[in-house]
mmCIF file with all atom_site columns, C-alpha atoms in Angstrom:
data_model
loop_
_atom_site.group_PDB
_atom_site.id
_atom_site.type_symbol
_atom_site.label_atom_id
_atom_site.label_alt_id
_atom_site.label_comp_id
_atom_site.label_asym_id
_atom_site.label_entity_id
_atom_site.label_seq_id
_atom_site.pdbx_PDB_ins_code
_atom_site.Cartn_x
_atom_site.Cartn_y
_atom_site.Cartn_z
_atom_site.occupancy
_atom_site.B_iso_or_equiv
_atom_site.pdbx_formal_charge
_atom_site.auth_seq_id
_atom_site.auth_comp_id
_atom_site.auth_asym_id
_atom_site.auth_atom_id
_atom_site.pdbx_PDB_model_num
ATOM 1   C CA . UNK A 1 1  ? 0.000  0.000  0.000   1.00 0.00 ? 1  UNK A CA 1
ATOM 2   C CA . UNK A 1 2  ? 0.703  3.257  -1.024  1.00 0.00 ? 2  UNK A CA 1
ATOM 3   C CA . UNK A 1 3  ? 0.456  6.271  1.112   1.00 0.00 ? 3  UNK A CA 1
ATOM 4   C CA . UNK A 1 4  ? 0.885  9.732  -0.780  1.00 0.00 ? 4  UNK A CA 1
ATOM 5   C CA . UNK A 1 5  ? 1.434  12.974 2.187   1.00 0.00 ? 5  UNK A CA 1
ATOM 6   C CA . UNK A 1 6  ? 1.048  16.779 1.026   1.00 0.00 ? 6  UNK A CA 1
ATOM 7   C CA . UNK A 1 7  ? 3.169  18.480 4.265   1.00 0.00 ? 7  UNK A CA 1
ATOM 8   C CA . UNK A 1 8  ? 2.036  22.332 3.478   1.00 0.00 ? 8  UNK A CA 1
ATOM 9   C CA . UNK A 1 9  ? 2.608  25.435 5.744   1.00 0.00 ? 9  UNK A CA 1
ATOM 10  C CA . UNK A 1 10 ? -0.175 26.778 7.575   1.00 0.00 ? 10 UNK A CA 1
ATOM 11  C CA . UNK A 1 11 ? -2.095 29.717 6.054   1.00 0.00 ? 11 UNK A CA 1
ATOM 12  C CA . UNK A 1 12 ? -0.415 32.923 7.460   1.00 0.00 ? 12 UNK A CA 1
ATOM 13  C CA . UNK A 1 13 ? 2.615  31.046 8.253   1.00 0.00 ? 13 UNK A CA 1
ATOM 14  C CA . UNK A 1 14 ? 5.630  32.739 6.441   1.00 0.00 ? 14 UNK A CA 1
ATOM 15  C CA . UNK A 1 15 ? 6.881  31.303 3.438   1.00 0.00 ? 15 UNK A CA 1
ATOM 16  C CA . UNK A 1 16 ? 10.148 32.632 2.270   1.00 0.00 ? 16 UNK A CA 1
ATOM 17  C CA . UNK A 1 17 ? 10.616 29.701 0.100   1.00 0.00 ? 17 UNK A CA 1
ATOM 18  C CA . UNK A 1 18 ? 7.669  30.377 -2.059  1.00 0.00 ? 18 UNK A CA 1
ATOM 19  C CA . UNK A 1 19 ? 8.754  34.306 -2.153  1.00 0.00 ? 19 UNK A CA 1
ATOM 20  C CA . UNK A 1 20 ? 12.110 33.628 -3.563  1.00 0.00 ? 20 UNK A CA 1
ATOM 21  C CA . UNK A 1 21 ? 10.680 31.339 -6.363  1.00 0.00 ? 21 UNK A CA 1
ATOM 22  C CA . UNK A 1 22 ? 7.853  34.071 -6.616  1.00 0.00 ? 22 UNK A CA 1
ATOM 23  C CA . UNK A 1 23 ? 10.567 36.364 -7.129  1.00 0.00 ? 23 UNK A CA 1
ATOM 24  C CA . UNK A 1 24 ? 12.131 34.625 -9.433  1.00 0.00 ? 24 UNK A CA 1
ATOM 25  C CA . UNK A 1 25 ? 9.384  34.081 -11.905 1.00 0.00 ? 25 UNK A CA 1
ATOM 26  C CA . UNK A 1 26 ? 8.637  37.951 -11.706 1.00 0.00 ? 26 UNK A CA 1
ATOM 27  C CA . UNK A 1 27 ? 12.530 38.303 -12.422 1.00 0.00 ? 27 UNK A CA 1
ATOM 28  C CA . UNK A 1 28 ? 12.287 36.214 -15.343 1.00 0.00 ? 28 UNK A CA 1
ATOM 29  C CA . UNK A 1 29 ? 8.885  38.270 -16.799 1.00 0.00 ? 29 UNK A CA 1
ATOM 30  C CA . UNK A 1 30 ? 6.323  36.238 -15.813 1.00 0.00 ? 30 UNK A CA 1
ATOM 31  C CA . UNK A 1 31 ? 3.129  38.246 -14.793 1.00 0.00 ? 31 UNK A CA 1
ATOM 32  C CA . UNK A 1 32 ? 0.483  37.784 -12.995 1.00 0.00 ? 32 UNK A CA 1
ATOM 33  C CA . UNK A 1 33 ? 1.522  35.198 -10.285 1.00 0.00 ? 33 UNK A CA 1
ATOM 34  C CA . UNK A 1 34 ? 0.369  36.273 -7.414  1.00 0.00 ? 34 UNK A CA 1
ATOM 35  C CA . UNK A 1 35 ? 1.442  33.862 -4.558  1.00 0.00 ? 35 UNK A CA 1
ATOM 36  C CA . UNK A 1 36 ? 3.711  31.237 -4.492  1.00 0.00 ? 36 UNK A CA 1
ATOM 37  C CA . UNK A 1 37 ? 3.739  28.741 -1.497  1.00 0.00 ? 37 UNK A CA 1
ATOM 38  C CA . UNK A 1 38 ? 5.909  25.343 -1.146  1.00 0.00 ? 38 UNK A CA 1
ATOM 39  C CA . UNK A 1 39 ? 5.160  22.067 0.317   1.00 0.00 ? 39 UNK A CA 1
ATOM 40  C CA . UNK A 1 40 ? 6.576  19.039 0.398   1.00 0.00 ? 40 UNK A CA 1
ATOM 41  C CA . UNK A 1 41 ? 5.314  15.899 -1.130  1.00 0.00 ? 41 UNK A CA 1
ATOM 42  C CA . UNK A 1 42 ? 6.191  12.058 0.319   1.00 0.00 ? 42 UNK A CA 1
ATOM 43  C CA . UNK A 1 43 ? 5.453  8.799  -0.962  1.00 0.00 ? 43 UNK A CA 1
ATOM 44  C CA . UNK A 1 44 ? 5.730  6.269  1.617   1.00 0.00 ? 44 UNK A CA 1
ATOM 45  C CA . UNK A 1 45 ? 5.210  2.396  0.648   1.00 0.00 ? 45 UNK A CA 1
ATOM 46  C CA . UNK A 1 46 ? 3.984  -0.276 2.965   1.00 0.00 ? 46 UNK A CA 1
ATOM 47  C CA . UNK A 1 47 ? 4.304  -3.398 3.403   1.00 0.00 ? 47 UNK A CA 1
ATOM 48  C CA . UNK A 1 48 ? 0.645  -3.220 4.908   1.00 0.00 ? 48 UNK A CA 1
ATOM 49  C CA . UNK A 1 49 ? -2.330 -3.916 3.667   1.00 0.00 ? 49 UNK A CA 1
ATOM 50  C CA . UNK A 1 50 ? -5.050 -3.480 5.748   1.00 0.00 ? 50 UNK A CA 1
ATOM 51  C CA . UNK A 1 51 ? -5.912 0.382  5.165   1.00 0.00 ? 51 UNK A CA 1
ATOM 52  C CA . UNK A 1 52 ? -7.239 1.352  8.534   1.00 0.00 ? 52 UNK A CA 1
ATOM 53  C CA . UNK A 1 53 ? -4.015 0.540  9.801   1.00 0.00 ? 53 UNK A CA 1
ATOM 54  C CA . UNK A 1 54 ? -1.866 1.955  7.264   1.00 0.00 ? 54 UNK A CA 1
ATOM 55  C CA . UNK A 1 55 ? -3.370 5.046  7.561   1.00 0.00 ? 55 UNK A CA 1
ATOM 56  C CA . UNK A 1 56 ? -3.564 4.828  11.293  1.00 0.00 ? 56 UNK A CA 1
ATOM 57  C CA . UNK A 1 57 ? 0.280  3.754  11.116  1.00 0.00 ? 57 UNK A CA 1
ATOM 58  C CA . UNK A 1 58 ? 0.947  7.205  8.616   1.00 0.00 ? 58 UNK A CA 1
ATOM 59  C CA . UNK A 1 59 ? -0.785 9.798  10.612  1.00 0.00 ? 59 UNK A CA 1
ATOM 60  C CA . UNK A 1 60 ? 1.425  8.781  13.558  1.00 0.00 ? 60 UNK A CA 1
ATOM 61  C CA . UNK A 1 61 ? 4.429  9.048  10.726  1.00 0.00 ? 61 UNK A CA 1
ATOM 62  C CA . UNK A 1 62 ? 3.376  12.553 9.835   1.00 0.00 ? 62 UNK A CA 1
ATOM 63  C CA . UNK A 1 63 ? 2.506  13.759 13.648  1.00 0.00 ? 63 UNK A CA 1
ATOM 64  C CA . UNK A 1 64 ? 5.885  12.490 14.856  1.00 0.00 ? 64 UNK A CA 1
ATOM 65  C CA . UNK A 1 65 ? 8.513  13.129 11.972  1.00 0.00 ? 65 UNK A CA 1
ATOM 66  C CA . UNK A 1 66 ? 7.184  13.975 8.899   1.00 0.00 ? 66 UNK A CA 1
ATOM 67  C CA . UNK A 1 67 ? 5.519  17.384 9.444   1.00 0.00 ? 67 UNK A CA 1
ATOM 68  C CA . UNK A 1 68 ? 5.981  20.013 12.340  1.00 0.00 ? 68 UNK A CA 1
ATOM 69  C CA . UNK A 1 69 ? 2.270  20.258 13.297  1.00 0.00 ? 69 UNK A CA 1
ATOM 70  C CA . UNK A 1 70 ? 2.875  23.598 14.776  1.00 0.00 ? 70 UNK A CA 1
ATOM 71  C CA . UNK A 1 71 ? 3.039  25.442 12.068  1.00 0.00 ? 71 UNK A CA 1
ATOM 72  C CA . UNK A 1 72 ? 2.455  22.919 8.845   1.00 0.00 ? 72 UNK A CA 1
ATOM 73  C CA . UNK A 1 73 ? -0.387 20.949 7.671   1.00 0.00 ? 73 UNK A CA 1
ATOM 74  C CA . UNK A 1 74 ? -0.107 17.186 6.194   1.00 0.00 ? 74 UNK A CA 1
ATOM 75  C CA . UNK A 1 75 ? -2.623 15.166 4.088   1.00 0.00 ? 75 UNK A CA 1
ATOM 76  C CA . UNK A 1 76 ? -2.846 11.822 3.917   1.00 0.00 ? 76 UNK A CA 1
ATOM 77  C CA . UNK A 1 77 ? -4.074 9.559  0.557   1.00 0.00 ? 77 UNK A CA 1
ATOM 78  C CA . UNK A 1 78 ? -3.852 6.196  0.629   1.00 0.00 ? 78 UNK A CA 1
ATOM 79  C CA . UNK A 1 79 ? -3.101 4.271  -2.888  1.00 0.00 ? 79 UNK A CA 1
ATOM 80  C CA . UNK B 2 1  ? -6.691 30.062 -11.117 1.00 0.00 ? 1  UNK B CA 1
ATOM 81  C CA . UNK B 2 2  ? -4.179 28.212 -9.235  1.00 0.00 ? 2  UNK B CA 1
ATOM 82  C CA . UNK B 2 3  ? -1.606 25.791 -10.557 1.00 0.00 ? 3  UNK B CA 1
ATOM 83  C CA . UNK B 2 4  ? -0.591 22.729 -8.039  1.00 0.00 ? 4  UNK B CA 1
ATOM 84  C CA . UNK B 2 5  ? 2.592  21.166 -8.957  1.00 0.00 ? 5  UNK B CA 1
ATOM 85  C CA . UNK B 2 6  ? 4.101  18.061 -8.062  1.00 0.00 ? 6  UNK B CA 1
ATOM 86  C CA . UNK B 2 7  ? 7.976  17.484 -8.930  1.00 0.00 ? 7  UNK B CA 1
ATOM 87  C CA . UNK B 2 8  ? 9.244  14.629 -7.996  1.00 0.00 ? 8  UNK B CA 1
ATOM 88  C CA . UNK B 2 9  ? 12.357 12.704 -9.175  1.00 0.00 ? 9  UNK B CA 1
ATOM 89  C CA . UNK B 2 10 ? 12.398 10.322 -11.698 1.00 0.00 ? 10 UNK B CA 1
ATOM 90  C CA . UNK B 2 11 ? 12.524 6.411  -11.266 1.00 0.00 ? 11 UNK B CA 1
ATOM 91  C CA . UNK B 2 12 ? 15.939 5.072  -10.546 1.00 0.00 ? 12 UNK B CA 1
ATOM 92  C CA . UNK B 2 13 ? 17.283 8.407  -9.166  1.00 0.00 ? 13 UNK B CA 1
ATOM 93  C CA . UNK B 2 14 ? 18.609 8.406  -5.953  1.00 0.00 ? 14 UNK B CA 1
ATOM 94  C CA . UNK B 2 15 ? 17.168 10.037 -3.147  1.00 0.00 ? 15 UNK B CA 1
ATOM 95  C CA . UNK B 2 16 ? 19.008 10.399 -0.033  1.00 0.00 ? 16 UNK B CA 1
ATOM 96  C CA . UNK B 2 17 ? 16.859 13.256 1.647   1.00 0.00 ? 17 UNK B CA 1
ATOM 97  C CA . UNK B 2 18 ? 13.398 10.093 0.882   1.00 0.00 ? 18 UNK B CA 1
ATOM 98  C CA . UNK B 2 19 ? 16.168 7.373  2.062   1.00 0.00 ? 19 UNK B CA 1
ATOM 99  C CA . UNK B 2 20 ? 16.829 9.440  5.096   1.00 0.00 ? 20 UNK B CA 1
ATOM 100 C CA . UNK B 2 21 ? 13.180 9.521  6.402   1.00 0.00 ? 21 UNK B CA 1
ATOM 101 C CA . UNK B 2 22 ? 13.130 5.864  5.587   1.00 0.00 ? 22 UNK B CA 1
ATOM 102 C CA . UNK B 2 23 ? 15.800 5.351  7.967   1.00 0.00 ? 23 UNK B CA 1
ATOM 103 C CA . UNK B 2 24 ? 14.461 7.226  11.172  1.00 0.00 ? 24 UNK B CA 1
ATOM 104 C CA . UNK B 2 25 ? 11.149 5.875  10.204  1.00 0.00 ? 25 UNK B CA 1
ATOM 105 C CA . UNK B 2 26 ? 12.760 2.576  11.197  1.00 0.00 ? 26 UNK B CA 1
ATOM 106 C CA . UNK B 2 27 ? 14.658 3.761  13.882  1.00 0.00 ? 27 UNK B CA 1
ATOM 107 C CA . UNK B 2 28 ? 11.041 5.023  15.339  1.00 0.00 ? 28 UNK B CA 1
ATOM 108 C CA . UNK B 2 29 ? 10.056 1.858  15.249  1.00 0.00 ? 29 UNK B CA 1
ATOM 109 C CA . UNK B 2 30 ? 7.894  1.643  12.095  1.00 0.00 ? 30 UNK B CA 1
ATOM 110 C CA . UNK B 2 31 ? 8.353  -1.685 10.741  1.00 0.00 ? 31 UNK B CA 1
ATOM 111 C CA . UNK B 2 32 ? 7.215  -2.249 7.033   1.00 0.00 ? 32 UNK B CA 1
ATOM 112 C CA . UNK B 2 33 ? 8.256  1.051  5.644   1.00 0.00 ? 33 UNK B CA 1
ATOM 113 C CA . UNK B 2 34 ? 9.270  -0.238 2.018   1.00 0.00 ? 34 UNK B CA 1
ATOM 114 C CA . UNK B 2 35 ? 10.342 2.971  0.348   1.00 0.00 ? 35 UNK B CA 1
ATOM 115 C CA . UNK B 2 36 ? 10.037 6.604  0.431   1.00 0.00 ? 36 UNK B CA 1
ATOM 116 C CA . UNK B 2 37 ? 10.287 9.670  -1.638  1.00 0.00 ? 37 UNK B CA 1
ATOM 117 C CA . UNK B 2 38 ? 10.436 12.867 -1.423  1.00 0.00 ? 38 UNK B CA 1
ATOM 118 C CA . UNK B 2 39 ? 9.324  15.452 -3.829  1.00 0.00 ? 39 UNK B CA 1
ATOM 119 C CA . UNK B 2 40 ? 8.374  18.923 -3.805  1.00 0.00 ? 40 UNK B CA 1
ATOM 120 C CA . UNK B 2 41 ? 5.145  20.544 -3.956  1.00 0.00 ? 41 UNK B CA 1
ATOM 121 C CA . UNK B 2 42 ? 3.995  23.522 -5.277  1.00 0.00 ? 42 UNK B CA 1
ATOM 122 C CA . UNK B 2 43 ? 1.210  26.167 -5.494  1.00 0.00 ? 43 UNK B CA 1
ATOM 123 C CA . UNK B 2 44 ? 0.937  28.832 -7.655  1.00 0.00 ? 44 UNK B CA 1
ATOM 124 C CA . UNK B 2 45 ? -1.928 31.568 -7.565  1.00 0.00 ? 45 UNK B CA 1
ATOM 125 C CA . UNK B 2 46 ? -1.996 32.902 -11.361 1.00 0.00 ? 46 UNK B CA 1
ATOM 126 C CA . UNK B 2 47 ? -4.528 35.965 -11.893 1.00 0.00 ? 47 UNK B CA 1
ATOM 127 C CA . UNK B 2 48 ? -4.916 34.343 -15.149 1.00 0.00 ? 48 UNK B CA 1
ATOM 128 C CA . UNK B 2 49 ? -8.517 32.729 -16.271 1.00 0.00 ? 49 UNK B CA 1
ATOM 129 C CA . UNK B 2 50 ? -8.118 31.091 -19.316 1.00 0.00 ? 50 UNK B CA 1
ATOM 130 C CA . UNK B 2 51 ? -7.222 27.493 -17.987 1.00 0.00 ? 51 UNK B CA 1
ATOM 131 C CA . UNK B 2 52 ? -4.728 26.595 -21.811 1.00 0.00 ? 52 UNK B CA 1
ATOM 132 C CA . UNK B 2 53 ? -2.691 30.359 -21.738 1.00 0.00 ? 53 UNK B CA 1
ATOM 133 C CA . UNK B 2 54 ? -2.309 29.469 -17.565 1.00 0.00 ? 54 UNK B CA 1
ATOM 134 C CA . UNK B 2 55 ? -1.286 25.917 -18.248 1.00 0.00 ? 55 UNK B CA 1
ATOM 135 C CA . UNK B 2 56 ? 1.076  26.784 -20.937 1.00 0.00 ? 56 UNK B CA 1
ATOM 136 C CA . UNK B 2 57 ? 2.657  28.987 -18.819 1.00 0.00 ? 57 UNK B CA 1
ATOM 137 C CA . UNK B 2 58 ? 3.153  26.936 -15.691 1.00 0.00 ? 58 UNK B CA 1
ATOM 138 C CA . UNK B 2 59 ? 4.367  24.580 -18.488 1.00 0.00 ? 59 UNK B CA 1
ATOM 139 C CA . UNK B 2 60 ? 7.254  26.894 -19.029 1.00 0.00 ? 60 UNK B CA 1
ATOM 140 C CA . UNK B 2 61 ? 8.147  27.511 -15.566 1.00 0.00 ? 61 UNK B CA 1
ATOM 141 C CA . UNK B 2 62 ? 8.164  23.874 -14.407 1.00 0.00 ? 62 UNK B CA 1
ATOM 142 C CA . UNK B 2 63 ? 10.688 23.552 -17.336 1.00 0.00 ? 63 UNK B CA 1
ATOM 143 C CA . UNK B 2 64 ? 12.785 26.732 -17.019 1.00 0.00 ? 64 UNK B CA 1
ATOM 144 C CA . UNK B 2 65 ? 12.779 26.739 -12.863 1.00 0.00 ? 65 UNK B CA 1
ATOM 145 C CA . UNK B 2 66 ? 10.625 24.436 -10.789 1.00 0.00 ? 66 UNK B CA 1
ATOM 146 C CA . UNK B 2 67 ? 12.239 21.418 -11.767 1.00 0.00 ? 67 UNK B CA 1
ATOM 147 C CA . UNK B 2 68 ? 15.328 20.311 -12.895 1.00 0.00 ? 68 UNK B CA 1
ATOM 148 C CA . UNK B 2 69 ? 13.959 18.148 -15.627 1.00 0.00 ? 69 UNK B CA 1
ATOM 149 C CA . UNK B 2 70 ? 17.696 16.185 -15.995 1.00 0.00 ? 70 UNK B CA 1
ATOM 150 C CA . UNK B 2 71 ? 16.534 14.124 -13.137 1.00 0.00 ? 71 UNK B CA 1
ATOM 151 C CA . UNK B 2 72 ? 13.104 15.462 -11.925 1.00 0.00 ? 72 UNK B CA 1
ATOM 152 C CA . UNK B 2 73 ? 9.564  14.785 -13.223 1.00 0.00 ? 73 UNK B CA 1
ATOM 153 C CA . UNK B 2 74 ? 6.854  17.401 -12.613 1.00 0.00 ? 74 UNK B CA 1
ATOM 154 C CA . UNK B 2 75 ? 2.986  17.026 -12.931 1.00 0.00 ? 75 UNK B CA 1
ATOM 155 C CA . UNK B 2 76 ? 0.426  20.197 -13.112 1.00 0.00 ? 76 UNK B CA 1
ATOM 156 C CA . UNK B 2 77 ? -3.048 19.916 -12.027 1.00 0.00 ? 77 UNK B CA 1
ATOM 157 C CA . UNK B 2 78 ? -5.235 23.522 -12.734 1.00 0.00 ? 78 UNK B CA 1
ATOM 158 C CA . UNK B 2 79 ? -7.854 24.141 -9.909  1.00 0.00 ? 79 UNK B CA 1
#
């Protein structure tokens, strides 16, 4: 099983990552992009099957490593 | 309209930061953690409308900076 994790900041939650590339485009003419904002993406593959527990198993992934629940959001899709 | 972008790296690349996690997912305890990989993710707020000019042009920055298309794959979804 497959399990497919969106970590993104928290709205409000400064993102100087997404500026610079935000800067970037604007430095390289393109218009009209208005906000930029980067997460990360992880694709995690178990060895279990049963998806209640995979997913059970993931959220305690993303709560204890994976994302910093104070100021970032994660998603969880299981495959 | 707002362009989400996944770039991730291509099959067969290596991928210490994804081999990392895998590793202190283990050391954490989690058994049955087969693989993982890390990619980025990406959101871009365009205050164009017309869903072909705003793909085209996320098209181009994907290719020019988002990803580094030697080793990286990138997907756009338009929402």
């Amino acid at each position: 099983m497959k399990a497919r994790i969106h970590v993104t900041l928290k709205p409000g939650v400064l993102d100087p990552q997404g500026k610079a590339i935000q800067n970037a485009l604007g430095g390289m003419g393109f218009d009209g992009v208005e906000e930029v904002r980067q997460g990360k993406y992880i694709e995690v593959d178990l060895t279990e099957t049963d998806k209640a527990k995979a997913e059970a198993a993931v959220k305690t992934m993303c709560e204890k490593l994976l994302a910093n629940t104070v100021v970032e959001n994660y998603k969880i899709e299981l495959v």
